[in-house]
Coordinates of C-alpha atoms in Angstrom, one line a residue:
X30 CA 162.0 124.9 102.1
X31 CA 158.5 125.1 100.9
X32 CA 159.6 124.9 97.3
X33 CA 161.9 122.0 98.1
X34 CA 159.0 120.0 99.7
X35 CA 156.8 120.7 96.7
X36 CA 159.5 119.4 94.4
X37 CA 160.1 116.3 96.6
X38 CA 156.3 115.6 96.6
X39 CA 156.1 116.0 92.8
X40 CA 159.1 113.6 92.3
X41 CA 157.6 111.1 94.7
X42 CA 154.3 111.2 92.9
X43 CA 155.9 110.8 89.6
X44 CA 157.9 107.8 90.9
X45 CA 154.8 106.2 92.4
X46 CA 152.7 106.7 89.3
X47 CA 155.4 105.2 87.1
X48 CA 155.6 102.0 89.2
X49 CA 154.5 99.0 87.2
X50 CA 151.1 97.6 88.1
X51 CA 150.4 93.8 87.9
X52 CA 146.8 92.8 86.9
X53 CA 145.4 89.3 86.7
X54 CA 142.8 88.4 84.1
X55 CA 140.8 85.3 83.5
X56 CA 139.7 84.7 79.9
X57 CA 136.9 82.1 79.8
X58 CA 135.8 80.2 76.7
X59 CA 132.9 78.0 75.7
X60 CA 132.7 76.4 72.3
X61 CA 130.7 73.8 70.4
X62 CA 127.9 74.0 73.0
X63 CA 125.6 72.5 70.3
X64 CA 122.3 73.6 71.9
X65 CA 123.2 72.3 75.4
X66 CA 121.9 75.5 77.1
X67 CA 119.8 73.7 79.8
X68 CA 120.8 71.0 82.3
X69 CA 118.2 68.6 80.9
X70 CA 118.8 65.6 78.6
X71 CA 115.8 65.9 76.2
X72 CA 116.9 62.7 74.3
X73 CA 116.5 60.5 77.4
X74 CA 114.1 62.7 79.3
X75 CA 116.2 63.1 82.4
X76 CA 118.5 65.6 84.1
X77 CA 121.5 66.3 81.9
X78 CA 125.2 66.9 82.3
X79 CA 127.1 70.0 81.3
X80 CA 125.0 72.9 80.0
X81 CA 125.5 76.7 80.0
X82 CA 123.3 77.0 83.1
X83 CA 125.8 74.8 85.0
X84 CA 128.7 76.7 83.4
X85 CA 127.3 79.9 84.7
X86 CA 127.9 78.8 88.3
X87 CA 131.6 78.7 87.5
X88 CA 131.5 81.9 85.5
X89 CA 129.7 83.7 88.3
X90 CA 132.2 82.4 90.9
X91 CA 135.2 83.7 88.8
X92 CA 133.6 87.1 88.5
X93 CA 133.1 87.2 92.2
X94 CA 136.7 86.1 92.8
X95 CA 138.4 88.3 90.3
X96 CA 135.9 91.2 90.0
X97 CA 133.9 91.4 86.8
X98 CA 136.4 93.8 85.2
X99 CA 139.1 91.1 85.3
X100 CA 137.0 88.4 83.5
X101 CA 136.2 88.0 79.8
X102 CA 133.6 85.5 78.7
X103 CA 133.8 84.3 75.0
X104 CA 132.2 81.7 72.8
X105 CA 133.8 80.1 69.7
X106 CA 130.7 79.0 67.8
X107 CA 128.5 76.0 66.9
X108 CA 125.9 76.9 69.5
X109 CA 122.7 77.0 67.4
X110 CA 122.5 73.3 66.4
X111 CA 122.7 69.8 68.0
X112 CA 120.0 69.7 70.7
X113 CA 116.2 69.9 70.7
X114 CA 116.5 73.2 72.6
X115 CA 118.2 74.7 69.6
X116 CA 116.0 73.1 67.0
X117 CA 112.8 74.3 68.8
X118 CA 113.8 77.9 68.8
X119 CA 115.3 77.7 65.3
X120 CA 112.3 76.3 63.6
X121 CA 109.3 75.8 65.9
X122 CA 109.0 78.9 68.0
X123 CA 110.3 81.7 65.8
X124 CA 108.3 84.4 67.6
X125 CA 109.9 84.4 71.0
X126 CA 113.4 85.6 71.5
X127 CA 115.8 82.7 70.7
X128 CA 116.7 80.8 73.9
X129 CA 120.3 80.9 72.8
X130 CA 120.3 84.7 72.6
X131 CA 118.5 84.9 76.0
X132 CA 121.1 82.6 77.6
X133 CA 124.1 84.4 76.2
X134 CA 122.7 87.8 77.2
X135 CA 121.9 86.5 80.7
X136 CA 125.5 85.3 81.1
X137 CA 126.8 88.5 79.8
X138 CA 129.2 87.2 77.1
X139 CA 131.7 89.7 75.9
X140 CA 131.9 88.4 72.3
X141 CA 131.2 85.3 70.2
X142 CA 132.5 83.8 66.9
X143 CA 130.1 82.2 64.4
X144 CA 130.5 78.5 63.7
X145 CA 129.6 76.4 60.7
X146 CA 126.7 74.7 62.4
X147 CA 125.3 78.1 63.3
X148 CA 125.3 78.9 59.5
X149 CA 123.7 75.5 58.9
X150 CA 120.6 76.8 60.6
X151 CA 120.0 79.2 57.7
X152 CA 119.9 83.0 57.2
X153 CA 116.5 83.4 58.8
X154 CA 117.7 81.8 62.0
X155 CA 121.2 83.2 62.4
X156 CA 120.3 86.7 61.2
X157 CA 117.5 86.9 63.8
X158 CA 119.8 85.5 66.5
X159 CA 122.5 88.0 65.8
X160 CA 120.1 90.9 66.2
X161 CA 118.9 89.4 69.5
X162 CA 122.4 88.9 71.0
X163 CA 123.8 91.9 72.9
X164 CA 127.4 90.9 72.5
X165 CA 129.4 91.5 69.2
X166 CA 129.2 88.6 66.8
X167 CA 132.6 88.0 65.0
X168 CA 133.7 86.5 61.7
X169 CA 136.6 88.3 60.0
X170 CA 136.9 85.9 57.1
X171 CA 133.2 85.6 56.4
X172 CA 132.9 88.1 53.6
X173 CA 129.7 89.6 52.2
X174 CA 130.2 89.2 48.5
X175 CA 128.2 92.3 47.6
X176 CA 130.5 94.6 49.5
X177 CA 133.7 92.7 50.0
X178 CA 133.4 93.5 53.8
X179 CA 132.9 91.0 56.7
X180 CA 129.3 89.8 57.2
X181 CA 129.9 90.1 60.9
X182 CA 132.4 92.2 62.8
X183 CA 136.0 91.1 62.1
X184 CA 137.1 91.9 65.7
X185 CA 136.0 93.8 68.7
X186 CA 137.9 95.9 71.3
X187 CA 137.1 95.2 74.9
X188 CA 138.4 97.4 77.7
X189 CA 138.8 96.0 81.1
X190 CA 140.5 97.9 84.0
X191 CA 142.4 100.1 81.6
X192 CA 143.7 97.2 79.4
X193 CA 142.4 96.9 75.9
X194 CA 141.7 93.4 74.5
X195 CA 141.2 92.8 70.7
X196 CA 139.3 89.6 70.0
X197 CA 139.5 88.4 66.4
X198 CA 136.9 85.9 65.1
X199 CA 137.7 83.4 62.4
X200 CA 135.7 80.5 61.0
X201 CA 136.8 77.3 59.3
X202 CA 136.7 77.7 55.5
X203 CA 135.0 74.3 54.8
X204 CA 131.4 75.5 54.7
X205 CA 131.1 75.5 50.9
X206 CA 132.2 71.8 51.0
X207 CA 129.5 70.9 53.5
X208 CA 126.4 73.1 53.3
X209 CA 123.9 74.0 50.5
X210 CA 124.7 77.4 49.1
X211 CA 121.2 78.8 50.1
X212 CA 122.3 78.6 53.7
X213 CA 125.3 80.9 53.2
X214 CA 124.1 82.8 50.2
X215 CA 125.9 86.2 49.7
X216 CA 129.0 85.0 51.6
X217 CA 132.5 83.7 50.9
X218 CA 135.0 82.3 53.3
X219 CA 138.6 83.6 53.1
X220 CA 141.7 81.9 54.3
X221 CA 142.2 82.2 58.0
X222 CA 146.0 82.9 57.9
X223 CA 145.6 85.6 55.3
X224 CA 142.8 87.3 57.1
X225 CA 144.6 87.2 60.5
X226 CA 147.7 88.8 58.8
X227 CA 145.4 91.5 57.4
X228 CA 143.9 92.6 60.7
X229 CA 146.9 92.1 63.0
X230 CA 148.5 95.5 62.5
X231 CA 145.4 97.5 63.1
X232 CA 144.5 95.4 66.2
X233 CA 148.0 95.8 67.6
X234 CA 147.6 99.6 67.2
X235 CA 144.3 99.7 69.0
X236 CA 144.8 97.0 71.7
X237 CA 147.3 95.9 74.3
X238 CA 146.4 92.2 74.1
X239 CA 145.2 90.2 71.0
X240 CA 143.1 87.1 71.4
X241 CA 142.1 84.7 68.6
X242 CA 138.6 83.3 68.9
X243 CA 138.5 80.7 66.2
X244 CA 135.8 78.2 65.1
X245 CA 138.5 75.9 63.7
X246 CA 140.2 72.9 65.2
X247 CA 143.7 72.9 66.6
X248 CA 145.1 71.1 63.5
X249 CA 148.6 70.0 62.8
X250 CA 151.8 71.8 63.7
X251 CA 153.7 73.2 60.7
X252 CA 150.7 72.9 58.5
X253 CA 151.0 74.5 55.1
X254 CA 148.5 75.4 52.3
X255 CA 145.4 77.5 52.4
X256 CA 141.8 77.0 53.6
X257 CA 142.6 74.2 56.0
X258 CA 139.6 73.1 58.0
X259 CA 141.5 73.0 61.3
X260 CA 144.0 75.9 61.1
X261 CA 144.3 77.3 64.7
X262 CA 147.9 76.1 65.2
X263 CA 148.7 77.2 61.7
X264 CA 147.5 80.8 62.4
X265 CA 149.3 80.7 65.8
X266 CA 152.6 79.8 64.2
X267 CA 152.5 81.9 61.1
X268 CA 150.9 85.1 62.3
X269 CA 152.9 86.8 65.1
X270 CA 151.0 89.1 67.5
X271 CA 148.5 86.7 69.2
X272 CA 148.8 86.5 73.0
X273 CA 146.1 83.8 73.3
X274 CA 144.1 81.6 70.9
X275 CA 140.8 80.0 71.9
X276 CA 139.5 77.5 69.4
X277 CA 136.9 74.8 68.7
X278 CA 135.1 72.9 65.9
X279 CA 137.0 69.6 66.2
X280 CA 135.6 68.7 69.6
X281 CA 139.1 67.8 70.8
X282 CA 140.3 69.3 74.1
X283 CA 143.6 71.1 74.0
X284 CA 145.8 73.0 76.5
X285 CA 149.2 73.7 75.0
X286 CA 151.7 76.3 74.0
X287 CA 153.3 76.7 70.6
X288 CA 156.0 79.0 69.3
X289 CA 155.3 81.4 66.4
X290 CA 157.7 82.3 63.7
X291 CA 159.2 85.0 65.9
X292 CA 159.8 82.4 68.7
X293 CA 157.1 83.9 70.9
X294 CA 155.0 81.4 72.9
X295 CA 151.2 81.4 72.3
X296 CA 148.8 79.6 74.6
X297 CA 146.1 77.5 72.6
X298 CA 143.0 76.2 74.4
X299 CA 140.0 74.1 73.2
X300 CA 137.3 73.0 75.5
X301 CA 135.9 70.0 73.6
X302 CA 132.1 70.1 73.2
X303 CA 128.6 70.2 74.7
X304 CA 129.5 72.6 77.6
X305 CA 131.2 70.0 79.7
X306 CA 134.3 72.1 80.1
X307 CA 135.2 75.8 80.1
X308 CA 138.6 76.9 78.9
X309 CA 140.4 79.1 81.4
X310 CA 143.3 81.3 80.4
X311 CA 145.1 83.0 83.3
X312 CA 146.9 86.1 82.1
X313 CA 149.3 88.1 84.3
X314 CA 149.6 91.5 82.8
X315 CA 152.0 94.3 83.7
X316 CA 150.8 97.8 83.1
X317 CA 153.5 100.5 83.2
X318 CA 152.0 103.7 82.2
X319 CA 150.7 103.2 78.6
X320 CA 152.9 100.1 78.1
X321 CA 151.1 96.8 78.7
X322 CA 152.7 93.4 78.4
X323 CA 151.7 89.8 79.2
X324 CA 154.1 88.4 81.8
X325 CA 152.6 84.9 81.9
X326 CA 149.8 82.9 80.3
X327 CA 148.7 79.6 81.7
X328 CA 145.6 77.6 81.0
X329 CA 143.4 74.8 82.2
X330 CA 140.1 73.2 81.3
X331 CA 137.5 73.4 84.1
X332 CA 135.2 70.4 84.4
X333 CA 131.7 71.9 84.5
X334 CA 130.1 68.7 85.7
X335 CA 131.8 69.3 89.0
X336 CA 129.7 72.4 89.5
X337 CA 126.1 72.6 90.6
X338 CA 123.4 74.1 88.4
X339 CA 123.0 77.8 89.1
X340 CA 119.5 78.0 90.8
X341 CA 118.7 81.6 89.8
X342 CA 119.4 81.0 86.1
X343 CA 117.6 77.7 86.2
X344 CA 114.5 79.4 87.6
X345 CA 114.7 82.2 85.1
X346 CA 114.8 79.8 82.1
X347 CA 112.3 77.2 83.4
X348 CA 109.6 78.3 81.0
X349 CA 111.9 77.7 78.0
X350 CA 113.0 74.4 79.4
X351 CA 109.4 73.3 79.8
X352 CA 108.5 74.4 76.3
X353 CA 111.2 72.3 74.8
X354 CA 110.3 69.4 77.1
X355 CA 106.7 69.5 75.9
X356 CA 107.9 69.5 72.3
X357 CA 110.2 66.6 72.7
X358 CA 107.8 64.5 74.7
X359 CA 105.2 64.3 71.9
X360 CA 104.5 60.7 71.0
X361 CA 104.7 60.1 67.2
X362 CA 104.7 56.3 67.0
X363 CA 105.8 52.9 68.4
X364 CA 108.9 50.9 67.8
X365 CA 108.8 47.1 67.8
X366 CA 112.6 46.5 67.6
X367 CA 115.5 48.2 69.4
X368 CA 117.4 50.5 67.1
X369 CA 121.1 51.1 67.9
X370 CA 124.0 52.5 65.8
X371 CA 126.5 49.9 67.1
X372 CA 125.9 47.2 64.5
X373 CA 126.3 49.8 61.7
X374 CA 130.0 49.7 62.2
X375 CA 130.2 46.0 61.4
X376 CA 127.6 45.5 58.6
X377 CA 124.1 46.3 57.6
X378 CA 121.9 47.6 60.5
X379 CA 118.3 48.3 61.1
X380 CA 119.3 51.8 62.3
X381 CA 121.0 52.9 59.1
X382 CA 118.8 50.9 56.7
X383 CA 115.6 52.6 58.1
X384 CA 117.1 55.9 56.8
X385 CA 118.2 54.2 53.6
X386 CA 114.6 53.1 53.0
X387 CA 113.1 56.5 53.8
X388 CA 115.6 58.2 51.4
X389 CA 114.7 55.9 48.6
X390 CA 111.0 56.3 49.3
X391 CA 111.0 60.1 49.4
X392 CA 113.2 60.5 46.3
X393 CA 112.4 57.5 44.1
X394 CA 116.2 57.1 43.6
X395 CA 117.7 53.8 42.6
X396 CA 120.6 53.9 45.2
X397 CA 121.0 55.6 48.6
X398 CA 124.1 56.5 50.6
X399 CA 123.8 56.8 54.5
X400 CA 126.3 56.9 57.4
X401 CA 125.6 56.5 61.1
X402 CA 125.5 60.2 62.1
X403 CA 125.2 59.4 65.8
X404 CA 128.2 57.6 67.1
X405 CA 126.5 55.5 69.9
X406 CA 122.8 56.1 69.9
X407 CA 119.9 53.8 70.9
X408 CA 116.2 53.9 70.5
X409 CA 114.6 51.2 72.7
X410 CA 111.5 49.2 72.0
X411 CA 108.3 51.1 72.9
X412 CA 107.0 54.6 72.5
X413 CA 108.8 56.8 70.0
X414 CA 108.9 60.5 70.8
X415 CA 110.1 63.5 69.0
X416 CA 113.2 63.4 71.2
X417 CA 114.2 60.0 69.6
X418 CA 114.5 61.7 66.2
X419 CA 117.5 63.6 67.5
X420 CA 119.2 60.3 68.2
X421 CA 118.1 58.7 64.9
X422 CA 119.3 61.7 62.8
X423 CA 121.7 64.1 64.5
X424 CA 122.0 67.0 61.9
X425 CA 119.7 69.2 60.0
X426 CA 120.7 67.9 56.5
X427 CA 118.6 68.3 53.5
X428 CA 118.1 65.4 51.1
X429 CA 119.5 65.5 47.5
X430 CA 119.1 63.3 44.4
X431 CA 122.4 63.3 42.4
X432 CA 123.3 61.8 39.1
X433 CA 126.4 59.5 39.5
X434 CA 127.9 56.9 37.1
X435 CA 128.3 53.4 38.2
X436 CA 132.1 53.9 38.4
X437 CA 131.6 57.0 40.6
X438 CA 129.4 55.0 42.9
X439 CA 132.0 52.3 43.2
X440 CA 134.8 54.8 43.8
X441 CA 132.7 56.6 46.4
X442 CA 132.3 53.4 48.3
X443 CA 135.9 52.5 47.9
X444 CA 136.8 55.8 49.6
X445 CA 134.3 55.3 52.4
X446 CA 135.5 51.8 53.3
X447 CA 139.1 52.7 53.0
X448 CA 138.6 55.1 55.9
X449 CA 136.4 52.7 57.7
X450 CA 138.3 49.4 57.6
X451 CA 142.0 48.4 57.5
X452 CA 143.5 45.8 55.2
X453 CA 143.4 42.5 57.1
X454 CA 146.4 40.3 56.6
X455 CA 145.5 37.7 59.2
X456 CA 142.4 36.6 61.1
X457 CA 143.7 38.3 64.3
X458 CA 143.8 41.8 62.7
X459 CA 141.4 44.6 63.5
X460 CA 138.5 45.0 61.0
X461 CA 138.0 48.7 61.8
X462 CA 140.7 51.3 61.1
X463 CA 141.7 52.4 64.5
X464 CA 143.9 55.4 65.3
X465 CA 147.0 53.8 67.0
X466 CA 147.7 57.0 69.0
X467 CA 144.2 57.3 70.4
X468 CA 142.9 53.7 70.5
X469 CA 142.7 53.8 74.3
X470 CA 141.2 57.3 74.5
X471 CA 138.4 57.7 77.1
X472 CA 136.4 59.3 74.3
X473 CA 135.3 56.2 72.2
X474 CA 134.7 58.1 69.0
X475 CA 138.3 59.3 69.1
X476 CA 139.6 55.7 68.8
X477 CA 138.8 55.6 65.1
X478 CA 141.1 57.2 62.5
X479 CA 138.1 58.5 60.4
X480 CA 135.0 60.1 61.9
X481 CA 132.2 57.5 61.8
X482 CA 129.8 60.0 60.1
X483 CA 131.9 59.4 57.0
X484 CA 131.2 55.6 57.1
X485 CA 128.7 55.6 54.2
X486 CA 127.1 52.3 53.1
X487 CA 124.8 51.9 50.1
X488 CA 121.3 50.5 49.6
X489 CA 119.8 49.6 46.3
X490 CA 122.8 47.6 45.3
X491 CA 124.2 44.2 46.3
X492 CA 127.9 44.3 47.1
X493 CA 130.7 42.8 49.1
X494 CA 133.6 44.5 50.9
X495 CA 136.7 42.3 50.8
X496 CA 138.9 43.7 53.7
X497 CA 141.9 41.6 52.7
X498 CA 142.2 43.8 49.6
X499 CA 144.1 47.1 49.5
X500 CA 142.5 50.5 49.3
X501 CA 140.6 51.0 46.1
X502 CA 140.1 47.3 45.4
X503 CA 137.7 46.3 48.3
X504 CA 134.3 46.7 46.6
X505 CA 132.6 44.2 44.3
X506 CA 129.1 45.3 43.2
X507 CA 127.1 42.2 42.2
X508 CA 123.9 43.9 40.9
X509 CA 121.2 46.3 41.7
X510 CA 119.0 45.2 44.6
X511 CA 116.3 44.5 42.0
X512 CA 118.5 41.8 40.4
X513 CA 119.2 44.0 37.3
X514 CA 122.9 44.3 36.3
X515 CA 125.0 47.1 37.7
X516 CA 126.8 49.0 34.9
X517 CA 129.9 51.1 35.7
X518 CA 129.2 53.2 32.6
X519 CA 125.5 53.9 33.3
X520 CA 124.2 56.9 35.2
X521 CA 122.1 56.3 38.3
X522 CA 119.9 58.5 40.6
X523 CA 121.4 58.5 44.0
X524 CA 119.9 59.8 47.3
X525 CA 122.4 61.5 49.6
X526 CA 122.3 64.1 52.3
X527 CA 123.3 67.6 51.6
X528 CA 126.5 67.4 53.6
X529 CA 127.7 64.6 51.5
X530 CA 126.3 66.0 48.3
X531 CA 128.2 69.3 48.8
X532 CA 131.5 67.4 49.2
X533 CA 131.6 66.8 53.0
X534 CA 134.0 64.1 54.0
X535 CA 135.6 64.1 50.6
X536 CA 133.7 61.0 49.4
X537 CA 132.3 62.8 46.3
X538 CA 135.4 64.7 45.4
X539 CA 138.4 62.6 46.5
X540 CA 136.5 59.4 46.3
X541 CA 134.1 59.6 43.3
X542 CA 136.5 62.1 41.7
X543 CA 133.9 64.7 40.9
X544 CA 135.4 68.2 40.8
X545 CA 133.9 70.3 43.6
X546 CA 132.6 73.0 41.2
X547 CA 130.6 70.3 39.3
X548 CA 128.8 68.9 42.4
X549 CA 126.0 71.4 42.2
X550 CA 125.3 70.4 38.6
X551 CA 124.9 66.8 39.6
X552 CA 122.0 67.7 42.0
X553 CA 118.7 67.2 40.2
X554 CA 116.4 67.4 43.2
X555 CA 116.4 68.6 46.8
X556 CA 114.0 68.7 49.8
X557 CA 113.0 72.0 51.3
X558 CA 113.1 70.6 54.8
X559 CA 115.6 68.7 56.8
X560 CA 115.6 64.9 56.8
X561 CA 114.6 64.7 60.5
X562 CA 111.3 66.4 59.5
X563 CA 110.6 63.6 57.0
X564 CA 111.5 60.9 59.5
X565 CA 109.0 62.3 62.0
X566 CA 106.3 62.5 59.2
X567 CA 107.1 58.9 58.2
X568 CA 106.8 57.5 61.7
X569 CA 103.6 59.5 62.3
X570 CA 102.1 58.0 59.2
X571 CA 103.2 54.4 59.9
X572 CA 102.5 54.7 63.7
X573 CA 104.1 51.3 64.3
X574 CA 107.6 50.5 62.9
X575 CA 109.8 47.4 63.1
X576 CA 112.9 48.3 61.1
X577 CA 115.1 45.4 59.9
X578 CA 118.5 45.3 58.2
X579 CA 118.2 45.1 54.4
X580 CA 121.4 42.9 54.3
X581 CA 122.3 44.1 50.9
X582 CA 126.1 44.1 51.6
X583 CA 128.6 42.4 53.8
X584 CA 132.3 42.2 54.8
X585 CA 134.2 39.2 53.5
X586 CA 135.9 36.8 54.2
X587 CA 133.3 36.2 56.9
X588 CA 135.3 33.6 58.8
X589 CA 137.8 36.5 59.5
X590 CA 135.4 39.5 59.7
X591 CA 132.8 38.0 62.0
X592 CA 135.1 37.3 65.0
X593 CA 137.1 40.5 64.2
X594 CA 133.8 42.5 64.5
X595 CA 133.1 41.0 67.9
X596 CA 136.6 41.9 69.1
X597 CA 136.5 45.4 67.7
X598 CA 133.1 46.1 69.1
X599 CA 134.6 45.6 72.6
X600 CA 137.6 47.8 71.7
X601 CA 135.4 50.6 70.3
X602 CA 132.7 50.7 72.9
X603 CA 134.5 49.5 76.1

């Protein structure tokens, strides 16, 4: 009898231990935070929306609800650039621990992928930041050229309640097209699909669940080719083995499922930008002995602006908040005329032409190319502070002088205006090239087919843009601004930011027709500091500014384009 009871007990224990166990996990993602660590709007000197401190209220609540071992917190890159808070700790206070590292450590992130704007900050910044962060930094396709191995970790294994998660980091491959080589020296950027295929077998051997953490936009379904800028769907479709893909870079919110080549469903999430949303993946996992499977995966985007700021975290970071506030509140000059980007979409504007004039002054170039880098920015009449410079010039671009022929200059502008304007066939047509699918989007910038930071105009030449003409035939260059003839065969010195000079937006390569490998040979001079620095120095020197439009170009026929511009302004900014 005793032996029978022992046998029965053993069988019962075995049966119970073999019973499948259901575990629920929440995978939380932030991406494209762009320096919005603190709930303060430094540009307008007022309390701000979004922010990681506000997001932490949600993160903390999920950890309390689910228990910490059932929550993963991940970031998909572009966190070191975009706000004064990032700029200050990138370049002004380089002695203290970087505020971004402090915030990520405080929030206890599990892993992060590096973004292109993180690399834009330069080796000194991101190498220091990486050392200060306590979570693993990922970038499987960012290869150290001296060794052939990843510059950062390719993936990390995170164990939560007996379940092993592999998180693979991948970065968009477009960096050589956008950034000066000194910012990414010693690196190359391999194709995302190829690298994902390389690491998938070893990740599946080591982990139960595989997550893609990509700084690359969603992109198109059934995309083909290599080194696509936005390749997240392409990886999801072509590389079986992912249970979840969290992405970023394109600032477009996404919550969708897609079938891979094996017919398996993969959840793909993207939070947008600036810490206004957190992506939430709800995974129901079944653990049966050593076997683990995902029974269901659902997602949503949590609106962080519906959450209160976390008071403990706010108090903890108040010294850093105040340090950046002091930096941005410094008065550097006075503005006699309002500056706004809105007129720049419809013709010459004081906002863009002020930058044109500065570029020509710094470089001594004959011609300048500039686009409105801020979509809808405004600097009012009155005191100019450091904070206004982040409205006037959004990115940390260097300034180049490049040698271009007259024909290349014309072709560059043809490409710019082809993405900017549509061909009008009647006075009632749109002037701007809207995206028909997103023309009513609540996000105004998404209403355009081409990002407005690729709407380059020129200064130093007099020209017209005939919007009734087809692509490639819109531009007529009358002369140089000095009145001298403009010669398509002559070589000119052209001032252009480093993003454009490295091929960003395709205006130099697809437009002007310069092979990418030749671009660096065309650069004859470069600044050693970003253009925002020179803007601040110029305003400090002038003290009082009153920028005016140069009026060196115009849209024609004006009896069509003037009323069309008025209509389109309402459509774009309503």
